[in-house]
Amino acid sequence: RKEVEQDPGPFNVPEGATVAFNCTYSNSASQSFFWYRQDCRKEPKLLMSVYSSGNEDGRFTAQLNRASQYISLLIRDSKLSDSATYLCVASGGSYIPTFGRGTSLIVHP
Amino acid sequence: GAVVSQHPSRVICKSGTSVKIECRSLDFQATTMFWYRQFPKQSLMLMATSNEGSKATYEQGVEKDKFLINHASLTLSTLTVTSAHPEDSSFYICSALGLADNTGELFFGEGSRLTVL
């Protein structure tokens, strides 16, 4: 079983839609969680950290459920520019990060 | 925010040659750097963890004699792909964990796309 699992998608949604991704992690010792965005042939860029209390940044909301060991990312009012691959990351006590394989989002007009 | 510079961004080489990729943290000290490889449409795969002043820790299946990693200072780590072959063609990305940062956030280099002919 992979340590961090994501549905690869693609999620194909119209502009303005709300879309949600989940990511499960198997290492219960994981302490830090992040969502990264990766555009084609580019390096990943931090989208947001995921805190126990949840985290909201504009149209993006991230949540952590430690009991069920998953994190989620909600994107409201999708834009064409949101099209990308979204990677979830879990880091343990030694901060060695483990990436999910990414979820592909395609926002169409 | 923190900046990590990686170069070259793109390199094409002949089979059998060695290629060195540099990763620098520009405005912070990075005690730990990670090297990843990403094949098309696949996830980032951790190759090795590089700690300043000590030997790198390689992930299972990664040949340490083929992928030489040096982390001689708090701001520079290098990855050398020795005797490169076409199957080594990939996107190599470094990332750094800041000295004063305890959140586990990673700062990524821009990546290096290696093509071995």
PDB file of C-alpha atoms in Angstrom:
ATOM      1  CA  ARG A   1       0.000   0.000   0.000  1.00  0.00           C
ATOM      2  CA  LYS A   2       1.350   3.424  -0.965  1.00  0.00           C
ATOM      3  CA  GLU A   3       1.975   5.741   1.941  1.00  0.00           C
ATOM      4  CA  VAL A   4       0.061   8.612   0.384  1.00  0.00           C
ATOM      5  CA  GLU A   5      -2.761   7.884  -1.992  1.00  0.00           C
ATOM      6  CA  GLN A   6      -4.689  10.151  -4.277  1.00  0.00           C
ATOM      7  CA  ASP A   7      -7.202   9.602  -7.021  1.00  0.00           C
ATOM      8  CA  PRO A   8      -5.225  10.501 -10.162  1.00  0.00           C
ATOM      9  CA  GLY A   9      -8.344  11.754 -11.945  1.00  0.00           C
ATOM     10  CA  PRO A  10      -8.574  13.602 -14.200  1.00  0.00           C
ATOM     11  CA  PHE A  11     -11.329  15.683 -12.705  1.00  0.00           C
ATOM     12  CA  ASN A  12     -12.941  17.496 -15.584  1.00  0.00           C
ATOM     13  CA  VAL A  13     -15.125  20.386 -14.394  1.00  0.00           C
ATOM     14  CA  PRO A  14     -16.670  23.525 -15.896  1.00  0.00           C
ATOM     15  CA  GLU A  15     -15.632  26.990 -14.863  1.00  0.00           C
ATOM     16  CA  GLY A  16     -17.333  28.068 -11.679  1.00  0.00           C
ATOM     17  CA  ALA A  17     -17.738  24.553 -10.328  1.00  0.00           C
ATOM     18  CA  THR A  18     -16.707  23.409  -6.890  1.00  0.00           C
ATOM     19  CA  VAL A  19     -14.369  20.439  -6.807  1.00  0.00           C
ATOM     20  CA  ALA A  20     -12.903  18.467  -3.928  1.00  0.00           C
ATOM     21  CA  PHE A  21      -9.919  16.148  -3.703  1.00  0.00           C
ATOM     22  CA  ASN A  22      -9.103  13.718  -0.953  1.00  0.00           C
ATOM     23  CA  CYS A  23      -5.794  12.235  -0.031  1.00  0.00           C
ATOM     24  CA  THR A  24      -5.194   9.421   2.451  1.00  0.00           C
ATOM     25  CA  TYR A  25      -1.983   8.734   4.309  1.00  0.00           C
ATOM     26  CA  SER A  26      -0.930   5.537   6.023  1.00  0.00           C
ATOM     27  CA  ASN A  27       1.740   6.790   8.419  1.00  0.00           C
ATOM     28  CA  SER A  28      -0.051   7.781  11.595  1.00  0.00           C
ATOM     29  CA  ALA A  29       3.122   9.555  12.754  1.00  0.00           C
ATOM     30  CA  SER A  30       2.794  12.111   9.961  1.00  0.00           C
ATOM     31  CA  GLN A  31       2.795  15.588  11.399  1.00  0.00           C
ATOM     32  CA  SER A  32       2.855  18.067   8.543  1.00  0.00           C
ATOM     33  CA  PHE A  33       0.616  18.133   5.540  1.00  0.00           C
ATOM     34  CA  PHE A  34       0.619  20.251   2.421  1.00  0.00           C
ATOM     35  CA  TRP A  35      -1.024  20.657  -0.918  1.00  0.00           C
ATOM     36  CA  TYR A  36       1.234  21.508  -3.821  1.00  0.00           C
ATOM     37  CA  ARG A  37       0.260  22.482  -7.317  1.00  0.00           C
ATOM     38  CA  GLN A  38       2.300  21.311 -10.267  1.00  0.00           C
ATOM     39  CA  ASP A  39       1.866  22.611 -13.768  1.00  0.00           C
ATOM     40  CA  CYS A  40       2.979  20.513 -16.699  1.00  0.00           C
ATOM     41  CA  ARG A  41       6.757  20.196 -16.921  1.00  0.00           C
ATOM     42  CA  LYS A  42       7.277  22.568 -13.984  1.00  0.00           C
ATOM     43  CA  GLU A  43       8.332  22.144 -10.394  1.00  0.00           C
ATOM     44  CA  PRO A  44       5.685  21.838  -7.661  1.00  0.00           C
ATOM     45  CA  LYS A  45       4.677  25.040  -5.909  1.00  0.00           C
ATOM     46  CA  LEU A  46       3.185  25.209  -2.451  1.00  0.00           C
ATOM     47  CA  LEU A  47      -0.523  25.867  -2.551  1.00  0.00           C
ATOM     48  CA  MET A  48      -1.247  25.681   1.131  1.00  0.00           C
ATOM     49  CA  SER A  49      -0.367  24.029   4.360  1.00  0.00           C
ATOM     50  CA  VAL A  50      -2.974  21.915   6.090  1.00  0.00           C
ATOM     51  CA  TYR A  51      -3.541  22.592   9.747  1.00  0.00           C
ATOM     52  CA  SER A  52      -5.505  20.554  12.240  1.00  0.00           C
ATOM     53  CA  SER A  53      -8.020  23.379  12.500  1.00  0.00           C
ATOM     54  CA  GLY A  54      -8.437  23.624   8.751  1.00  0.00           C
ATOM     55  CA  ASN A  55      -7.101  26.293   6.503  1.00  0.00           C
ATOM     56  CA  GLU A  56      -8.806  28.606   4.053  1.00  0.00           C
ATOM     57  CA  ASP A  57      -7.176  30.846   1.476  1.00  0.00           C
ATOM     58  CA  GLY A  58      -9.574  32.558  -0.864  1.00  0.00           C
ATOM     59  CA  ARG A  59     -11.276  29.926  -2.989  1.00  0.00           C
ATOM     60  CA  PHE A  60      -9.209  27.121  -1.496  1.00  0.00           C
ATOM     61  CA  THR A  61      -9.988  25.237   1.695  1.00  0.00           C
ATOM     62  CA  ALA A  62      -7.872  22.451   3.130  1.00  0.00           C
ATOM     63  CA  GLN A  63      -8.854  20.186   5.967  1.00  0.00           C
ATOM     64  CA  LEU A  64      -7.208  17.443   7.968  1.00  0.00           C
ATOM     65  CA  ASN A  65      -8.935  14.458   9.506  1.00  0.00           C
ATOM     66  CA  ARG A  66      -6.433  12.689  11.722  1.00  0.00           C
ATOM     67  CA  ALA A  67      -8.851  10.014  12.891  1.00  0.00           C
ATOM     68  CA  SER A  68      -9.457   8.841   9.341  1.00  0.00           C
ATOM     69  CA  GLN A  69      -6.009   9.858   8.161  1.00  0.00           C
ATOM     70  CA  TYR A  70      -6.958  11.955   5.201  1.00  0.00           C
ATOM     71  CA  ILE A  71      -6.633  15.505   4.014  1.00  0.00           C
ATOM     72  CA  SER A  72      -8.859  17.286   1.595  1.00  0.00           C
ATOM     73  CA  LEU A  73      -8.709  20.240  -0.742  1.00  0.00           C
ATOM     74  CA  LEU A  74     -11.802  22.116  -1.832  1.00  0.00           C
ATOM     75  CA  ILE A  75     -11.707  24.568  -4.717  1.00  0.00           C
ATOM     76  CA  ARG A  76     -14.670  26.862  -5.140  1.00  0.00           C
ATOM     77  CA  ASP A  77     -15.580  28.853  -8.241  1.00  0.00           C
ATOM     78  CA  SER A  78     -13.022  27.019 -10.389  1.00  0.00           C
ATOM     79  CA  LYS A  79     -11.032  29.054 -12.891  1.00  0.00           C
ATOM     80  CA  LEU A  80      -9.413  27.899 -16.101  1.00  0.00           C
ATOM     81  CA  SER A  81      -6.087  28.725 -14.488  1.00  0.00           C
ATOM     82  CA  ASP A  82      -6.735  26.167 -11.761  1.00  0.00           C
ATOM     83  CA  SER A  83      -6.057  23.398 -14.271  1.00  0.00           C
ATOM     84  CA  ALA A  84      -3.009  21.567 -12.925  1.00  0.00           C
ATOM     85  CA  THR A  85      -1.967  18.535 -10.943  1.00  0.00           C
ATOM     86  CA  TYR A  86      -2.479  18.786  -7.196  1.00  0.00           C
ATOM     87  CA  LEU A  87      -0.075  16.860  -5.022  1.00  0.00           C
ATOM     88  CA  CYS A  88      -0.661  16.085  -1.401  1.00  0.00           C
ATOM     89  CA  VAL A  89       2.310  15.658   0.879  1.00  0.00           C
ATOM     90  CA  ALA A  90       2.653  14.139   4.322  1.00  0.00           C
ATOM     91  CA  SER A  91       5.778  14.551   6.406  1.00  0.00           C
ATOM     92  CA  GLY A  92       6.709  12.556   9.464  1.00  0.00           C
ATOM     93  CA  GLY A  93       8.731  13.531  12.487  1.00  0.00           C
ATOM     94  CA  SER A  94      11.948  13.535  10.473  1.00  0.00           C
ATOM     95  CA  TYR A  95      10.300  15.758   7.857  1.00  0.00           C
ATOM     96  CA  ILE A  96      11.014  13.375   5.018  1.00  0.00           C
ATOM     97  CA  PRO A  97       8.080  14.199   2.792  1.00  0.00           C
ATOM     98  CA  THR A  98       6.068  11.627   0.944  1.00  0.00           C
ATOM     99  CA  PHE A  99       4.147  12.695  -2.118  1.00  0.00           C
ATOM    100  CA  GLY A 100       0.962  11.326  -3.513  1.00  0.00           C
ATOM    101  CA  ARG A 101       0.948  10.715  -7.242  1.00  0.00           C
ATOM    102  CA  GLY A 102      -1.178  13.780  -7.799  1.00  0.00           C
ATOM    103  CA  THR A 103      -4.701  14.511  -8.910  1.00  0.00           C
ATOM    104  CA  SER A 104      -5.182  16.064 -12.302  1.00  0.00           C
ATOM    105  CA  LEU A 105      -7.742  18.861 -12.588  1.00  0.00           C
ATOM    106  CA  ILE A 106      -8.999  20.175 -15.903  1.00  0.00           C
ATOM    107  CA  VAL A 107     -11.263  23.208 -15.809  1.00  0.00           C
ATOM    108  CA  HIS A 108     -13.029  23.855 -19.107  1.00  0.00           C
ATOM    109  CA  PRO A 109     -15.008  26.852 -20.351  1.00  0.00           C
TER     110      PRO A 109
ATOM    111  CA  GLY B   1       9.626  33.436   0.412  1.00  0.00           C
ATOM    112  CA  ALA B   2      12.579  31.128   0.403  1.00  0.00           C
ATOM    113  CA  VAL B   3      14.239  30.524  -2.932  1.00  0.00           C
ATOM    114  CA  VAL B   4      15.966  27.451  -4.224  1.00  0.00           C
ATOM    115  CA  SER B   5      17.861  27.701  -7.470  1.00  0.00           C
ATOM    116  CA  GLN B   6      18.564  24.650  -9.572  1.00  0.00           C
ATOM    117  CA  HIS B   7      20.571  24.429 -12.757  1.00  0.00           C
ATOM    118  CA  PRO B   8      20.897  23.543 -15.462  1.00  0.00           C
ATOM    119  CA  SER B   9      17.205  23.630 -16.239  1.00  0.00           C
ATOM    120  CA  ARG B  10      17.687  21.539 -19.315  1.00  0.00           C
ATOM    121  CA  VAL B  11      20.533  19.339 -20.435  1.00  0.00           C
ATOM    122  CA  ILE B  12      21.003  17.004 -23.351  1.00  0.00           C
ATOM    123  CA  CYS B  13      23.941  14.656 -23.289  1.00  0.00           C
ATOM    124  CA  LYS B  14      25.312  11.610 -25.016  1.00  0.00           C
ATOM    125  CA  SER B  15      25.032   8.192 -23.486  1.00  0.00           C
ATOM    126  CA  GLY B  16      27.982   7.410 -21.234  1.00  0.00           C
ATOM    127  CA  THR B  17      28.688  10.961 -20.134  1.00  0.00           C
ATOM    128  CA  SER B  18      28.204  12.370 -16.649  1.00  0.00           C
ATOM    129  CA  VAL B  19      25.943  15.256 -15.803  1.00  0.00           C
ATOM    130  CA  LYS B  20      26.051  17.428 -12.699  1.00  0.00           C
ATOM    131  CA  ILE B  21      22.986  19.235 -11.393  1.00  0.00           C
ATOM    132  CA  GLU B  22      23.311  21.932  -8.738  1.00  0.00           C
ATOM    133  CA  CYS B  23      20.787  22.962  -6.153  1.00  0.00           C
ATOM    134  CA  ARG B  24      21.322  26.124  -4.123  1.00  0.00           C
ATOM    135  CA  SER B  25      19.317  27.677  -1.355  1.00  0.00           C
ATOM    136  CA  LEU B  26      19.674  31.396  -2.011  1.00  0.00           C
ATOM    137  CA  ASP B  27      18.397  33.077   1.117  1.00  0.00           C
ATOM    138  CA  PHE B  28      18.397  30.437   3.804  1.00  0.00           C
ATOM    139  CA  GLN B  29      20.496  27.589   5.118  1.00  0.00           C
ATOM    140  CA  ALA B  30      19.329  24.138   4.177  1.00  0.00           C
ATOM    141  CA  THR B  31      20.534  21.350   6.420  1.00  0.00           C
ATOM    142  CA  THR B  32      18.523  18.833   4.477  1.00  0.00           C
ATOM    143  CA  MET B  33      17.890  18.635   0.766  1.00  0.00           C
ATOM    144  CA  PHE B  34      15.922  16.046  -1.131  1.00  0.00           C
ATOM    145  CA  TRP B  35      16.425  14.854  -4.662  1.00  0.00           C
ATOM    146  CA  TYR B  36      13.434  13.645  -6.633  1.00  0.00           C
ATOM    147  CA  ARG B  37      12.952  12.158 -10.036  1.00  0.00           C
ATOM    148  CA  GLN B  38       9.743  12.419 -11.965  1.00  0.00           C
ATOM    149  CA  PHE B  39       8.896  10.457 -15.090  1.00  0.00           C
ATOM    150  CA  PRO B  40       6.103  11.694 -17.372  1.00  0.00           C
ATOM    151  CA  LYS B  41       2.661  11.513 -15.781  1.00  0.00           C
ATOM    152  CA  GLN B  42       4.062   9.987 -12.628  1.00  0.00           C
ATOM    153  CA  SER B  43       4.550  11.243  -9.124  1.00  0.00           C
ATOM    154  CA  LEU B  44       7.695  12.656  -7.644  1.00  0.00           C
ATOM    155  CA  MET B  45       9.842   9.770  -6.466  1.00  0.00           C
ATOM    156  CA  LEU B  46      12.316  10.447  -3.701  1.00  0.00           C
ATOM    157  CA  MET B  47      15.801   9.358  -4.726  1.00  0.00           C
ATOM    158  CA  ALA B  48      17.837  10.417  -1.753  1.00  0.00           C
ATOM    159  CA  THR B  49      18.024  12.628   1.293  1.00  0.00           C
ATOM    160  CA  SER B  50      21.100  14.791   1.481  1.00  0.00           C
ATOM    161  CA  ASN B  51      22.320  16.142   4.801  1.00  0.00           C
ATOM    162  CA  GLU B  52      25.025  18.756   4.991  1.00  0.00           C
ATOM    163  CA  GLY B  53      28.374  17.270   5.895  1.00  0.00           C
ATOM    164  CA  SER B  54      27.320  13.642   5.802  1.00  0.00           C
ATOM    165  CA  LYS B  55      26.623  10.931   3.290  1.00  0.00           C
ATOM    166  CA  ALA B  56      23.340  10.933   1.505  1.00  0.00           C
ATOM    167  CA  THR B  57      20.674   8.405   2.357  1.00  0.00           C
ATOM    168  CA  TYR B  58      19.426   6.670  -0.761  1.00  0.00           C
ATOM    169  CA  GLU B  59      16.006   5.184  -1.281  1.00  0.00           C
ATOM    170  CA  GLN B  60      15.708   1.541  -2.130  1.00  0.00           C
ATOM    171  CA  GLY B  61      16.432   0.853  -5.748  1.00  0.00           C
ATOM    172  CA  VAL B  62      18.497   3.994  -6.312  1.00  0.00           C
ATOM    173  CA  GLU B  63      22.111   3.249  -7.158  1.00  0.00           C
ATOM    174  CA  LYS B  64      24.354   5.417  -5.016  1.00  0.00           C
ATOM    175  CA  ASP B  65      27.330   4.867  -7.322  1.00  0.00           C
ATOM    176  CA  LYS B  66      25.350   6.084 -10.274  1.00  0.00           C
ATOM    177  CA  PHE B  67      23.686   9.059  -8.624  1.00  0.00           C
ATOM    178  CA  LEU B  68      26.392  10.804  -6.647  1.00  0.00           C
ATOM    179  CA  ILE B  69      25.156  13.364  -4.170  1.00  0.00           C
ATOM    180  CA  ASN B  70      27.324  15.898  -2.437  1.00  0.00           C
ATOM    181  CA  HIS B  71      26.087  18.353   0.180  1.00  0.00           C
ATOM    182  CA  ALA B  72      29.267  20.153   1.107  1.00  0.00           C
ATOM    183  CA  SER B  73      27.720  23.335   2.431  1.00  0.00           C
ATOM    184  CA  LEU B  74      24.484  24.564   3.934  1.00  0.00           C
ATOM    185  CA  THR B  75      23.505  26.194   0.664  1.00  0.00           C
ATOM    186  CA  LEU B  76      24.604  23.737  -2.014  1.00  0.00           C
ATOM    187  CA  SER B  77      23.849  20.157  -2.924  1.00  0.00           C
ATOM    188  CA  THR B  78      24.834  18.521  -6.184  1.00  0.00           C
ATOM    189  CA  LEU B  79      23.571  15.449  -7.981  1.00  0.00           C
ATOM    190  CA  THR B  80      25.847  13.837 -10.540  1.00  0.00           C
ATOM    191  CA  VAL B  81      24.380  11.283 -12.891  1.00  0.00           C
ATOM    192  CA  THR B  82      27.362   9.192 -13.864  1.00  0.00           C
ATOM    193  CA  SER B  83      27.591   7.309 -17.153  1.00  0.00           C
ATOM    194  CA  ALA B  84      24.110   8.427 -18.087  1.00  0.00           C
ATOM    195  CA  HIS B  85      21.950   6.211 -20.249  1.00  0.00           C
ATOM    196  CA  PRO B  86      18.691   6.945 -22.090  1.00  0.00           C
ATOM    197  CA  GLU B  87      16.664   5.377 -19.269  1.00  0.00           C
ATOM    198  CA  ASP B  88      18.044   8.075 -16.963  1.00  0.00           C
ATOM    199  CA  SER B  89      16.209  10.705 -18.996  1.00  0.00           C
ATOM    200  CA  SER B  90      13.833  12.319 -16.556  1.00  0.00           C
ATOM    201  CA  PHE B  91      12.910  15.446 -14.663  1.00  0.00           C
ATOM    202  CA  TYR B  92      15.120  15.837 -11.595  1.00  0.00           C
ATOM    203  CA  ILE B  93      13.984  18.184  -8.860  1.00  0.00           C
ATOM    204  CA  CYS B  94      15.664  19.197  -5.653  1.00  0.00           C
ATOM    205  CA  SER B  95      13.998  20.595  -2.604  1.00  0.00           C
ATOM    206  CA  ALA B  96      15.280  22.046   0.596  1.00  0.00           C
ATOM    207  CA  LEU B  97      14.116  22.078   4.174  1.00  0.00           C
ATOM    208  CA  GLY B  98      15.014  25.320   5.900  1.00  0.00           C
ATOM    209  CA  LEU B  99      17.211  25.394   8.978  1.00  0.00           C
ATOM    210  CA  ALA B 100      14.846  27.609  10.913  1.00  0.00           C
ATOM    211  CA  ASP B 101      11.709  26.140   9.486  1.00  0.00           C
ATOM    212  CA  ASN B 102      10.059  23.497  11.601  1.00  0.00           C
ATOM    213  CA  THR B 103       6.876  23.107   9.640  1.00  0.00           C
ATOM    214  CA  GLY B 104       8.244  20.646   7.129  1.00  0.00           C
ATOM    215  CA  GLU B 105       7.518  22.940   4.222  1.00  0.00           C
ATOM    216  CA  LEU B 106       9.680  22.258   1.218  1.00  0.00           C
ATOM    217  CA  PHE B 107      11.110  24.785  -1.168  1.00  0.00           C
ATOM    218  CA  PHE B 108      11.655  23.402  -4.634  1.00  0.00           C
ATOM    219  CA  GLY B 109      14.205  24.144  -7.275  1.00  0.00           C
ATOM    220  CA  GLU B 110      12.954  24.753 -10.784  1.00  0.00           C
ATOM    221  CA  GLY B 111      13.890  21.250 -11.881  1.00  0.00           C
ATOM    222  CA  SER B 112      16.334  19.909 -14.434  1.00  0.00           C
ATOM    223  CA  ARG B 113      15.138  18.055 -17.473  1.00  0.00           C
ATOM    224  CA  LEU B 114      17.748  15.526 -18.543  1.00  0.00           C
ATOM    225  CA  THR B 115      17.675  13.936 -21.967  1.00  0.00           C
ATOM    226  CA  VAL B 116      20.238  11.267 -22.691  1.00  0.00           C
ATOM    227  CA  LEU B 117      20.666  10.425 -26.354  1.00  0.00           C
TER     228      LEU B 117
END
